[in-house]
């Protein structure tokens, strides 16, 4: 059987690849200028980040907070063919003497071949907040 990847799924894979390399320019190219990222939790990394520049700044701050240890293993990418994609992943990071390993998922809305909205979900919001609340 031949596998033909939907263009929306390919877009999300490119975004994950760019994030994994810390290539914010390539990641930004996958987003609309007014892209919004809705992140879980109540720390500075949780909330609603409106605009590509704000989303990319938040990601950059996450890389700084984790001293570059953050990495994401993509599980699956599931397009609906109508401008939505769900992805699953596991992410890992360290800060100080504490680490985190957690499953997560994202729900993407795609308009004109670019991500316009991202809803992020995680396995344990309380644990996520505890990790990102360290000094």
C-alpha atoms as a printed R data frame, in Angstrom:
    type eleno elety resid chain resno       x      y      z
1   ATOM     1    CA   UNK     A     1   0.000  0.000  0.000
2   ATOM     2    CA   UNK     A     2   1.295  3.454 -0.917
3   ATOM     3    CA   UNK     A     3   1.011  6.168  1.693
4   ATOM     4    CA   UNK     A     4   0.175  9.648  0.430
5   ATOM     5    CA   UNK     A     5   0.523 12.198  3.180
6   ATOM     6    CA   UNK     A     6  -2.065 14.956  3.261
7   ATOM     7    CA   UNK     A     7  -0.507 18.447  2.865
8   ATOM     8    CA   UNK     A     8  -1.850 19.519  6.285
9   ATOM     9    CA   UNK     A     9  -0.136 16.548  7.933
10  ATOM    10    CA   UNK     A    10   3.112 17.371  6.089
11  ATOM    11    CA   UNK     A    11   2.883 20.965  7.369
12  ATOM    12    CA   UNK     A    12   2.590 19.788 10.965
13  ATOM    13    CA   UNK     A    13   5.499 17.361 10.549
14  ATOM    14    CA   UNK     A    14   7.640 20.243  9.210
15  ATOM    15    CA   UNK     A    15   6.671 22.305 12.258
16  ATOM    16    CA   UNK     A    16   7.653 19.545 14.673
17  ATOM    17    CA   UNK     A    17  10.947 19.070 12.817
18  ATOM    18    CA   UNK     A    18  11.729 22.794 12.995
19  ATOM    19    CA   UNK     A    19  10.822 22.918 16.705
20  ATOM    20    CA   UNK     A    20  13.085 19.939 17.364
21  ATOM    21    CA   UNK     A    21  15.996 21.761 15.730
22  ATOM    22    CA   UNK     A    22  15.211 25.022 17.501
23  ATOM    23    CA   UNK     A    23  14.735 26.598 14.067
24  ATOM    24    CA   UNK     A    24  12.257 29.349 14.935
25  ATOM    25    CA   UNK     A    25  12.458 30.861 11.446
26  ATOM    26    CA   UNK     A    26  11.323 27.613  9.801
27  ATOM    27    CA   UNK     A    27   8.715 27.059 12.508
28  ATOM    28    CA   UNK     A    28   7.395 30.595 12.045
29  ATOM    29    CA   UNK     A    29   7.038 29.951  8.321
30  ATOM    30    CA   UNK     A    30   4.416 27.296  9.125
31  ATOM    31    CA   UNK     A    31   2.191 29.839 10.962
32  ATOM    32    CA   UNK     A    32  -0.086 32.696 10.015
33  ATOM    33    CA   UNK     A    33   1.013 36.087 11.360
34  ATOM    34    CA   UNK     A    34  -1.957 36.109 13.763
35  ATOM    35    CA   UNK     A    35  -1.538 32.499 14.888
36  ATOM    36    CA   UNK     A    36  -2.708 31.805 18.443
37  ATOM    37    CA   UNK     A    37  -1.316 29.084 20.693
38  ATOM    38    CA   UNK     A    38  -3.475 28.039 23.650
39  ATOM    39    CA   UNK     A    39  -1.171 26.349 26.183
40  ATOM    40    CA   UNK     A    40  -2.295 24.522 29.331
41  ATOM    41    CA   UNK     A    41  -1.277 25.501 32.816
42  ATOM    42    CA   UNK     A    42  -1.003 28.568 34.975
43  ATOM    43    CA   UNK     A    43   2.698 29.407 34.650
44  ATOM    44    CA   UNK     A    44   4.244 31.938 32.283
45  ATOM    45    CA   UNK     A    45   4.188 29.188 29.631
46  ATOM    46    CA   UNK     A    46   0.448 28.618 30.010
47  ATOM    47    CA   UNK     A    47  -2.289 30.775 28.541
48  ATOM    48    CA   UNK     A    48  -3.074 32.284 25.179
49  ATOM    49    CA   UNK     A    49  -0.241 33.531 22.996
50  ATOM    50    CA   UNK     A    50  -1.578 35.648 20.124
51  ATOM    51    CA   UNK     A    51   0.553 36.395 17.102
52  ATOM    52    CA   UNK     A    52   3.379 34.401 15.531
53  ATOM    53    CA   UNK     A    53   6.074 36.546 17.186
54  ATOM    54    CA   UNK     A    54   4.596 36.014 20.657
55  ATOM    55    CA   UNK     A    55   4.281 32.270 20.086
56  ATOM    56    CA   UNK     A    56   7.881 32.028 18.915
57  ATOM    57    CA   UNK     A    57   9.090 34.153 21.846
58  ATOM    58    CA   UNK     A    58   7.320 31.793 24.260
59  ATOM    59    CA   UNK     A    59   8.975 28.781 22.610
60  ATOM    60    CA   UNK     A    60  12.372 30.493 22.811
61  ATOM    61    CA   UNK     A    61  11.825 31.150 26.516
62  ATOM    62    CA   UNK     A    62  10.927 27.479 27.014
63  ATOM    63    CA   UNK     A    63  14.231 26.471 25.403
64  ATOM    64    CA   UNK     A    64  16.058 28.906 27.707
65  ATOM    65    CA   UNK     A    65  14.216 27.670 30.811
66  ATOM    66    CA   UNK     A    66  15.126 24.075 29.986
67  ATOM    67    CA   UNK     A    67  18.704 24.988 28.966
68  ATOM    68    CA   UNK     A    68  18.097 23.430 25.560
69  ATOM    69    CA   UNK     A    69  17.126 20.034 26.986
70  ATOM    70    CA   UNK     A    70  13.553 20.130 25.687
71  ATOM    71    CA   UNK     A    71  12.848 17.551 23.027
72  ATOM    72    CA   UNK     A    72   9.689 16.198 21.495
73  ATOM    73    CA   UNK     A    73   9.081 12.764 19.984
74  ATOM    74    CA   UNK     A    74   6.244 12.909 17.491
75  ATOM    75    CA   UNK     A    75   3.770 10.049 17.795
76  ATOM    76    CA   UNK     A    76   1.094 10.485 15.146
77  ATOM    77    CA   UNK     A    77  -0.336 13.135 12.852
78  ATOM    78    CA   UNK     A    78  -4.017 12.876 11.943
79  ATOM    79    CA   UNK     A    79  -5.593 15.287  9.435
80  ATOM    80    CA   UNK     A    80  -9.338 15.498  8.837
81  ATOM    81    CA   UNK     A    81  -8.987 16.928  5.315
82  ATOM    82    CA   UNK     A    82 -11.011 19.996  6.325
83  ATOM    83    CA   UNK     A    83  -8.294 22.185  7.841
84  ATOM    84    CA   UNK     A    84  -7.695 20.410 11.148
85  ATOM    85    CA   UNK     A    85  -4.903 18.158 12.357
86  ATOM    86    CA   UNK     A    86  -4.410 16.366 15.653
87  ATOM    87    CA   UNK     A    87  -0.894 15.344 16.656
88  ATOM    88    CA   UNK     A    88   0.304 13.218 19.541
89  ATOM    89    CA   UNK     A    89   3.744 13.375 21.083
90  ATOM    90    CA   UNK     A    90   5.876 12.815 24.164
91  ATOM    91    CA   UNK     A    91   8.082 15.603 25.424
92  ATOM    92    CA   UNK     A    92  11.083 15.624 27.713
93  ATOM    93    CA   UNK     A    93  12.862 18.492 29.443
94  ATOM    94    CA   UNK     A    94  15.034 19.323 32.430
95  ATOM    95    CA   UNK     A    95  15.340 22.349 34.654
96  ATOM    96    CA   UNK     A    96  17.795 22.403 37.536
97  ATOM    97    CA   UNK     A    97  17.631 19.012 39.232
98  ATOM    98    CA   UNK     A    98  14.140 18.181 37.974
99  ATOM    99    CA   UNK     A    99  13.010 16.538 34.767
100 ATOM   100    CA   UNK     A   100   9.696 15.975 33.070
101 ATOM   101    CA   UNK     A   101   8.479 13.331 30.641
102 ATOM   102    CA   UNK     A   102   4.893 13.672 29.514
103 ATOM   103    CA   UNK     A   103   2.477 12.719 26.759
104 ATOM   104    CA   UNK     A   104   0.627 15.473 24.977
105 ATOM   105    CA   UNK     A   105  -1.422 16.322 21.935
106 ATOM   106    CA   UNK     A   106  -2.168 19.346 19.810
107 ATOM   107    CA   UNK     A   107  -5.205 20.314 17.794
108 ATOM   108    CA   UNK     A   108  -4.276 22.550 14.851
109 ATOM   109    CA   UNK     A   109  -6.494 24.719 12.667
110 ATOM   110    CA   UNK     A   110  -4.988 25.372  9.252
111 ATOM   111    CA   UNK     A   111  -5.985 28.205  6.935
112 ATOM   112    CA   UNK     A   112  -4.333 28.811  3.573
113 ATOM   113    CA   UNK     A   113  -1.682 26.179  4.188
114 ATOM   114    CA   UNK     A   114  -0.526 27.668  7.513
115 ATOM   115    CA   UNK     A   115  -1.327 27.048 11.165
116 ATOM   116    CA   UNK     A   116  -3.718 29.689 12.487
117 ATOM   117    CA   UNK     A   117  -4.651 28.197 15.862
118 ATOM   118    CA   UNK     A   118  -3.164 25.570 18.194
119 ATOM   119    CA   UNK     A   119  -4.841 24.022 21.212
120 ATOM   120    CA   UNK     A   120  -2.311 22.112 23.309
121 ATOM   121    CA   UNK     A   121  -3.277 19.375 25.759
122 ATOM   122    CA   UNK     A   122  -1.115 17.470 28.234
123 ATOM   123    CA   UNK     A   123  -1.423 14.373 30.360
124 ATOM   124    CA   UNK     A   124  -1.018 16.112 33.752
125 ATOM   125    CA   UNK     A   125  -1.470 19.892 34.054
126 ATOM   126    CA   UNK     A   126  -0.568 19.917 37.764
127 ATOM   127    CA   UNK     A   127   2.774 18.215 37.057
128 ATOM   128    CA   UNK     A   128   3.412 20.561 34.133
129 ATOM   129    CA   UNK     A   129   2.798 23.589 36.355
130 ATOM   130    CA   UNK     A   130   5.100 22.182 39.046
131 ATOM   131    CA   UNK     A   131   7.890 21.740 36.487
132 ATOM   132    CA   UNK     A   132   7.532 25.243 35.020
133 ATOM   133    CA   UNK     A   133   7.150 26.913 38.445
134 ATOM   134    CA   UNK     A   134  10.709 26.208 39.588
135 ATOM   135    CA   UNK     A   135  13.000 29.177 40.210
